[in-house]
Amino acid sequence: MRGHESSVFSISVHASGRYAITTSSDTAQLWDLDTFQRKRKLNIRQSVGIQKVFFLPLNNTILSCFKDNSIFAWECDTLFCKYQLPAPPESSSILYKVFAVTRDGRLLAAGGKSDHLHVWCLEATQLVRIIQLPTKVRAIRQLEFLPDSFDAGSNQVLSVLSQDGIMRFVNIQTCKLLFEIGSLDEGISSSVISPHGRYIASIMENGSLNIYSVQALTHEINKPPPPLVKVIEDLPNNKLSSSDLKMKITSGRVQQPAKSREGKIQTRILKQDLAGNFENKENELSDGLNKKRLQILLKGYGEYPMKYRMFIWRSLLQLPENHTAFSSLIDKGTHVAFLNLQKKYPIKSRKLLRVLQRTLSALAHWSAIFSDTPYLPLLAFPFVKLFQNNQLICFEVVATLIINWCQYWFEYFPNPPINILSMIENVLAFHDKELLQHFVDHDVTSQLYAWPLLETVFSEVLTREEWLKLFDNVFSNHPSFLLMTVVAYNICSRAPLLHCTLKGDFQYFFHHRNNLDINVVIREVYHLMEITPANIHPESELEVFVALTKGQYPVFNQYPKFIVDYQTQERERIRNDELDYLRERQTVEDMQAEVDQQRVEDEAWYQKQELLRKAEETRREMLLQEEEKMAKQRQRLAAVKRELKIKEIQLQDAARRRFLKLHQDQREMELRRLDDEIERKVQMRDREIASTAKDLEMRHLELDIRKRLYEKNLTKNQEAVVKEIQEDADAYRQKVDLEDHMFHKLIETDQTQSRKTQKIIEDSLAKAEQASLNTDWKIQTLHKQHCDDLHRSAGYQEVAALLQKNRKKETEVLNAMMEEEAKKWKETEEKEFHLRSEKKASALSDASRKWFLKKEMSAALEHAEDPFIQAEAHRLRSEQAASSCLPRTSQFSGMSELAPSAQVSLSRKTEWDSREPDLIQKVRNLRQRLTAQARERCQAPRLLAA
């Protein structure tokens, strides 16, 4: 019963005794105990192990419990999943380790490493009760219900063996602890309860075996009320102490309870009828069966029950099951006579062939005659096929069959047993002379109509069921029953046999199955056993049944030893001669093989050389062909390349033409645009010349007006003094505004610088990209520009002539003004000394502010490398220089008139001095921001290029 890769820790047997389930951690297997063959196998995932798989009592259901607490119920016959128990509540979730089921299969108790016990109702598939055991219980090692004869299988008392070695008996309905067995000093390792619930056998942790009486343990619980009348009894003479009833189990022999030293046990011998006693002993079998009762059962039903047949056969044949003796025979290995058994008897099943070979080898090692018995495989094959899973039983059944039902078969060895065949022929002659005369008339002897049936034990002419039914009767009766079966088979087949006239037909009839009812044959056998006279009855010639001896098998020497020895010697001599012959033949064959090998090698070498030569020629031809193909392919490839080159040139030419046309169109559009631009600029130039001429005329008018005004102002000297004072104040205000303007200009300069820098970088990038295209366009537009320059130069010359005339007139006006100014300077030289002394302090302050603004402006200008920005800075410096000279252009007439303007200047100076630190800090912050922006703008083109 192989199939488990890990150790088996659980075996569960069906209530009928026909099936069994063996369980290991990785698989569970369902076995048929009649044939010891596996029916089904339960495979699971490696991550989920099996906890236990078992049959429910008095039920056809299999319960499988896994290590993840999942429990499934399966139908035994179809293995259909009937239901699955739900998961237990999380508040009392435990890993199930042990299980117990009531006798009626309705309740399931499960426990594990916890003091909680779960009771499931399998009919309703729900958890009905959670029992909490005493606090001393930390883990449950074993669960088992206590049977009761009066509860109809619905057991109420559950035994719980905990980790402390104490087994507690609990009523699952009332949750009451009834009693306990075991203690902390003498703990229980495992226990089992008898089927009727009367006794409990416990293996203790110290190695002893205790047997408890359930009646005594429950005596206090089921104790009736005390009687009202009490009787005083006398003290008995002989008293056995409790220690005298204690038995000690030893490994060698069984000891009885020690006898009391005070009294002697009296014995009586009952005399019985010796004949009756002997008959009863003969009919009583080793396993408690009675042969007479089995025969009555067999005659009533015609056969034994299928699931009990093997057990009954083993009891009838009284097999000793000598494991040691059989192992010694098996250890001798395969007998030389059966090494090539598969050649003579080809069997499809390798396992069946191997079992047959081992059984025959064991028989040959047991007795030497069986190694030369040609019909032994035919005789043993049906039993080997029946007991192939238990070779010991198979060997002992065949050996018992040979000793009892094959008596005197080997007296005429190696010929068929003439004496046995004569017995069969005498009985047939007595009961059916016509059939025997028919056999004689057609030269059919007993070796043809009786011996084939005996040497195959009817396995060739009967089906499996018929053969089993026949041997139920053979093993239950006297050994002569088998011989009578041969006679009955012929008598029951007399009709077809009487129609046979050819010897081949008779041979075919006794070697193949026929349309014959085995029940009729068996009834005929019993009839022949009763009516056959004693003088020809085989029972008088054959001995009664003798079982194999226990321990060692008996010696089998019921055969002509000299013949067997002579055949053995002759066989050994023939074997030795054959071995010598085989060795010589092997030597000759080796030499011949060497010569043949050499010849083959020479021929192969010549053939190889020829093949090489042919291959070389073939390769040369192939090379030539390939070279020709390559030349052709090169020519085709060159032609294709030429075509492709021509197409490529054509495509390039077409693309070039398209590009030239597109470029020409673009240039024409650009020329038209330039023509439009030139015309627009000529018109603008004409308009500018006209406007300039108008401006010059206006300036002439303005100069004339200024001349008249200047002459008018000369007459108003007194009013000019007041106006000069006001102009001085306005000049100061202009100076302040100019300083503010310079500061704002500084800020705007930096912003303008950043924008212009960015714009110039972008313009430079765009110009660099368009440089190549603009160069061509500039060359084409150069002529038109030159013409335009000539026209523009003529216009400029006309404007220059007008400007020269204007300069002459301005020079005359300036000369008149300078003459007037010289007169005024003479008047103001005396007053200027006093004015400078008063404004010295204001000048110093103005100089510091100007120096600061110049410094910041120079830093901004140095940061800007653009020439346009530098020009703008130069213009700003010019304006600063002009503003710094403004106070020198004013003349004052007296110190009394200086007082209001001086006061205003001092007030403004004070205000500016107070604002100076804040402005300096603001300018510094502005400078830092401008520097950071300039760096970012310098890095922007690099990022765009990347």
Short mmCIF file of C-alpha atoms in Angstrom, two decimals, residues 103-371:
data_model
loop_
_atom_site.label_atom_id
_atom_site.label_comp_id
_atom_site.label_asym_id
_atom_site.label_seq_id
_atom_site.Cartn_x
_atom_site.Cartn_y
_atom_site.Cartn_z
CA ARG A 103 -21.86 7.67 17.25
CA ASP A 104 -24.81 8.95 15.18
CA GLY A 105 -22.53 11.36 13.25
CA ARG A 106 -24.51 14.48 14.13
CA LEU A 107 -22.11 16.38 16.39
CA LEU A 108 -18.44 17.20 15.83
CA ALA A 109 -16.18 18.34 18.66
CA ALA A 110 -12.96 20.15 17.73
CA GLY A 111 -10.16 21.55 19.86
CA GLY A 112 -6.57 22.67 19.74
CA LYS A 113 -4.08 24.83 21.63
CA SER A 114 -6.73 26.65 23.64
CA ASP A 115 -9.08 26.12 26.57
CA HIS A 116 -12.06 26.53 24.22
CA LEU A 117 -13.90 23.59 22.73
CA HIS A 118 -16.14 23.97 19.65
CA VAL A 119 -19.19 21.75 19.12
CA TRP A 120 -20.58 21.72 15.55
CA CYS A 121 -23.91 20.39 14.35
CA LEU A 122 -23.11 18.60 11.06
CA GLU A 123 -26.75 18.42 9.97
CA ALA A 124 -27.28 22.19 10.28
CA THR A 125 -23.59 22.96 9.44
CA GLN A 126 -23.32 25.54 12.21
CA LEU A 127 -21.49 26.07 15.48
CA VAL A 128 -23.95 25.24 18.28
CA ARG A 129 -21.79 25.59 21.39
CA ILE A 130 -18.43 26.88 22.62
CA ILE A 131 -17.31 25.22 25.86
CA GLN A 132 -14.63 26.86 27.99
CA LEU A 133 -12.67 24.31 29.97
CA PRO A 134 -11.02 25.00 33.35
CA THR A 135 -8.18 27.50 33.43
CA LYS A 136 -5.65 24.72 34.01
CA VAL A 137 -6.28 23.51 30.46
CA ARG A 138 -4.09 25.30 27.92
CA ALA A 139 -4.15 22.74 25.07
CA ILE A 140 -6.25 19.72 24.11
CA ARG A 141 -4.37 16.60 23.03
CA GLN A 142 -7.22 14.11 22.49
CA LEU A 143 -11.01 14.10 22.20
CA GLU A 144 -13.32 11.10 22.31
CA PHE A 145 -17.02 10.62 23.04
CA LEU A 146 -18.01 8.10 25.71
CA PRO A 147 -20.47 5.58 24.17
CA ASP A 148 -23.66 4.72 25.99
CA SER A 149 -25.96 1.81 25.23
CA PHE A 150 -29.09 3.85 25.93
CA ASP A 151 -28.47 7.16 24.11
CA ALA A 152 -29.09 5.83 20.55
CA GLY A 153 -25.71 7.10 19.37
CA SER A 154 -26.21 10.73 20.46
CA ASN A 155 -23.34 10.70 22.91
CA GLN A 156 -23.44 13.37 25.60
CA VAL A 157 -20.20 12.75 27.53
CA LEU A 158 -16.95 13.91 25.94
CA SER A 159 -13.51 12.92 27.22
CA VAL A 160 -10.91 15.67 26.96
CA LEU A 161 -7.21 14.86 27.44
CA SER A 162 -5.30 18.09 28.11
CA GLN A 163 -1.61 18.99 28.22
CA ASP A 164 -1.36 18.25 31.97
CA GLY A 165 -2.03 14.52 31.40
CA ILE A 166 -5.50 14.59 33.00
CA MET A 167 -8.51 13.30 31.08
CA ARG A 168 -11.69 15.15 32.00
CA PHE A 169 -15.16 13.88 31.15
CA VAL A 170 -17.60 16.69 30.34
CA ASN A 171 -21.32 16.64 29.57
CA ILE A 172 -21.63 18.80 26.45
CA GLN A 173 -25.31 19.56 27.12
CA THR A 174 -25.05 20.68 30.73
CA CYS A 175 -21.34 21.72 30.44
CA LYS A 176 -20.70 19.94 33.73
CA LEU A 177 -17.45 18.20 34.65
CA LEU A 178 -18.43 14.64 35.60
CA PHE A 179 -15.12 12.99 36.62
CA GLU A 180 -11.40 12.87 35.91
CA ILE A 181 -8.75 10.19 35.47
CA GLY A 182 -5.00 10.65 35.70
CA SER A 183 -3.05 13.15 37.75
CA LEU A 184 -0.11 15.50 37.53
CA ASP A 185 2.22 12.88 39.00
CA GLU A 186 0.86 10.05 36.86
CA GLY A 187 -0.26 11.69 33.64
CA ILE A 188 -1.96 9.99 30.68
CA SER A 189 -0.22 9.87 27.33
CA SER A 190 -3.13 8.48 25.27
CA SER A 191 -6.41 6.67 25.85
CA VAL A 192 -9.01 4.64 24.02
CA ILE A 193 -12.57 3.77 25.02
CA SER A 194 -14.14 0.37 24.35
CA PRO A 195 -16.94 0.30 21.74
CA HIS A 196 -19.65 -0.22 24.37
CA GLY A 197 -18.21 2.38 26.71
CA ARG A 198 -17.51 0.03 29.61
CA TYR A 199 -13.74 0.35 29.89
CA ILE A 200 -11.05 2.94 29.27
CA ALA A 201 -7.49 1.84 28.43
CA SER A 202 -4.85 4.51 29.07
CA ILE A 203 -1.13 4.51 28.40
CA MET A 204 0.50 6.46 31.20
CA GLU A 205 3.52 8.72 30.83
CA ASN A 206 5.59 6.37 33.01
CA GLY A 207 5.03 3.49 30.56
CA SER A 208 2.33 1.60 32.45
CA LEU A 209 -1.08 0.64 31.04
CA ASN A 210 -4.12 1.39 33.17
CA ILE A 211 -7.60 -0.01 32.50
CA TYR A 212 -10.45 1.91 34.11
CA SER A 213 -14.03 0.75 34.64
CA VAL A 214 -16.48 3.39 33.50
CA GLN A 215 -19.14 1.91 35.76
CA ALA A 216 -16.91 2.37 38.78
CA LEU A 217 -15.97 5.90 37.76
CA THR A 218 -19.62 6.90 37.31
CA HIS A 219 -20.77 5.01 40.39
CA GLU A 220 -20.95 8.15 42.50
CA ILE A 221 -22.84 9.98 39.77
CA ASN A 222 -25.38 7.21 39.03
CA LYS A 223 -25.55 6.16 42.64
CA PRO A 224 -29.13 5.40 43.79
CA PRO A 225 -30.38 6.76 47.10
CA PRO A 226 -29.09 4.82 50.13
CA PRO A 227 -31.38 2.02 51.37
CA LEU A 228 -33.15 2.33 54.64
CA VAL A 229 -32.20 -1.22 55.75
CA LYS A 230 -28.50 -1.97 56.10
CA VAL A 231 -27.02 -5.44 56.62
CA ILE A 232 -23.81 -6.20 58.47
CA GLU A 233 -21.84 -8.96 56.71
CA ASP A 234 -19.20 -11.22 58.14
CA LEU A 235 -15.58 -10.68 57.25
CA PRO A 236 -14.57 -13.19 54.56
CA ASN A 237 -11.75 -15.63 55.26
CA ASN A 238 -9.86 -15.09 52.06
CA LYS A 239 -9.28 -11.52 51.00
CA LEU A 240 -7.46 -10.38 47.91
CA SER A 241 -5.71 -7.08 48.14
CA SER A 242 -5.77 -4.58 45.31
CA SER A 243 -2.07 -5.14 44.75
CA ASP A 244 -2.72 -8.83 44.05
CA LEU A 245 -4.93 -7.90 41.07
CA LYS A 246 -2.34 -5.68 39.45
CA MET A 247 -0.76 -7.11 36.28
CA LYS A 248 2.60 -6.15 34.88
CA ILE A 249 3.15 -6.30 31.14
CA THR A 250 6.53 -7.67 30.06
CA SER A 251 7.90 -8.07 26.59
CA GLY A 252 8.60 -11.81 26.74
CA ARG A 253 5.58 -13.58 28.16
CA VAL A 254 2.17 -12.92 29.66
CA GLN A 255 1.90 -13.19 33.44
CA GLN A 256 -1.28 -14.03 35.28
CA PRO A 257 -2.36 -12.30 38.47
CA ALA A 258 -0.36 -13.45 41.48
CA LYS A 259 -2.19 -15.99 43.62
CA SER A 260 -2.93 -15.31 47.23
CA ARG A 261 -0.65 -17.01 49.65
CA GLU A 262 -3.41 -17.53 52.21
CA GLY A 263 -5.73 -19.66 50.10
CA LYS A 264 -5.53 -22.12 47.24
CA ILE A 265 -7.64 -21.96 44.13
CA GLN A 266 -9.51 -25.21 43.54
CA THR A 267 -9.74 -26.56 39.99
CA ARG A 268 -12.13 -29.05 38.46
CA ILE A 269 -11.60 -31.13 35.34
CA LEU A 270 -14.72 -31.76 33.31
CA LYS A 271 -14.72 -35.01 31.38
CA GLN A 272 -16.27 -34.80 27.95
CA ASP A 273 -16.77 -37.11 25.01
CA LEU A 274 -13.41 -37.46 23.26
CA ALA A 275 -14.90 -37.92 19.81
CA GLY A 276 -17.14 -34.90 20.16
CA ASN A 277 -14.29 -32.89 21.57
CA PHE A 278 -12.04 -33.81 18.66
CA GLU A 279 -14.73 -32.95 16.14
CA ASN A 280 -15.34 -29.60 17.73
CA LYS A 281 -11.66 -28.85 17.78
CA GLU A 282 -11.41 -29.76 14.11
CA ASN A 283 -14.31 -27.49 13.18
CA GLU A 284 -13.16 -24.58 15.33
CA LEU A 285 -10.88 -22.25 13.33
CA SER A 286 -8.17 -19.94 14.59
CA ASP A 287 -10.10 -16.67 14.11
CA GLY A 288 -13.17 -17.74 16.04
CA LEU A 289 -15.02 -19.15 13.00
CA ASN A 290 -16.67 -22.53 12.84
CA LYS A 291 -16.14 -24.66 9.75
CA LYS A 292 -19.49 -26.45 10.02
CA ARG A 293 -21.36 -23.18 10.24
CA LEU A 294 -19.40 -21.82 7.27
CA GLN A 295 -20.31 -24.91 5.22
CA ILE A 296 -23.98 -24.45 6.10
CA LEU A 297 -23.73 -20.79 5.09
CA LEU A 298 -21.99 -21.77 1.87
CA LYS A 299 -24.63 -24.34 0.93
CA GLY A 300 -27.36 -21.82 1.62
CA TYR A 301 -25.90 -18.90 -0.42
CA GLY A 302 -23.61 -20.76 -2.82
CA GLU A 303 -20.64 -18.47 -2.03
CA TYR A 304 -19.10 -16.39 0.71
CA PRO A 305 -19.69 -12.62 0.92
CA MET A 306 -17.31 -10.70 -1.30
CA LYS A 307 -15.98 -8.42 1.43
CA TYR A 308 -15.34 -11.33 3.85
CA ARG A 309 -14.10 -13.93 1.36
CA MET A 310 -10.38 -13.32 1.85
CA PHE A 311 -10.76 -13.39 5.61
CA ILE A 312 -12.72 -16.66 5.46
CA TRP A 313 -10.17 -18.27 3.15
CA ARG A 314 -7.33 -17.34 5.46
CA SER A 315 -9.28 -18.84 8.35
CA LEU A 316 -10.19 -22.04 6.45
CA LEU A 317 -6.63 -22.59 5.26
CA GLN A 318 -5.28 -21.67 8.73
CA LEU A 319 -2.41 -19.70 7.28
CA PRO A 320 0.41 -19.26 9.82
CA GLU A 321 1.77 -16.04 8.26
CA ASN A 322 5.41 -16.92 8.84
CA HIS A 323 6.96 -13.55 8.00
CA THR A 324 10.49 -14.53 8.95
CA ALA A 325 10.51 -17.78 6.98
CA PHE A 326 8.95 -16.12 3.95
CA SER A 327 11.44 -13.26 4.11
CA SER A 328 14.32 -15.74 4.12
CA LEU A 329 12.90 -17.33 0.96
CA ILE A 330 12.42 -13.96 -0.71
CA ASP A 331 15.92 -12.85 0.27
CA LYS A 332 17.38 -15.69 -1.80
CA GLY A 333 16.37 -13.77 -4.87
CA THR A 334 14.90 -14.89 -8.16
CA HIS A 335 15.43 -18.56 -8.92
CA VAL A 336 17.44 -19.34 -12.04
CA ALA A 337 14.56 -21.40 -13.38
CA PHE A 338 12.33 -18.31 -13.54
CA LEU A 339 14.77 -15.67 -14.76
CA ASN A 340 13.21 -15.69 -18.25
CA LEU A 341 9.64 -16.15 -17.13
CA GLN A 342 8.37 -13.21 -19.17
CA LYS A 343 9.48 -14.89 -22.40
CA LYS A 344 7.32 -17.94 -21.82
CA TYR A 345 4.47 -16.16 -20.06
CA PRO A 346 4.27 -12.56 -21.38
CA ILE A 347 2.14 -10.60 -18.90
CA LYS A 348 1.13 -7.04 -19.61
CA SER A 349 1.30 -5.88 -15.99
CA ARG A 350 4.90 -5.54 -14.82
CA LYS A 351 3.79 -5.64 -11.20
CA LEU A 352 1.85 -8.87 -11.68
CA LEU A 353 4.80 -10.46 -13.48
CA ARG A 354 7.16 -9.43 -10.69
CA VAL A 355 4.87 -10.87 -7.98
CA LEU A 356 4.46 -14.12 -9.95
CA GLN A 357 8.22 -14.41 -10.37
CA ARG A 358 8.84 -13.85 -6.65
CA THR A 359 6.16 -16.37 -5.63
CA LEU A 360 7.47 -19.07 -7.98
CA SER A 361 11.04 -18.38 -6.84
CA ALA A 362 10.01 -18.74 -3.19
CA LEU A 363 8.30 -22.07 -4.01
CA ALA A 364 11.42 -23.26 -5.86
CA HIS A 365 13.64 -22.32 -2.92
CA TRP A 366 11.21 -24.09 -0.58
CA SER A 367 11.30 -27.36 -2.56
CA ALA A 368 13.60 -28.19 -5.45
CA ILE A 369 10.91 -29.98 -7.48
CA PHE A 370 9.03 -26.74 -8.12
CA SER A 371 11.90 -25.35 -10.15
#
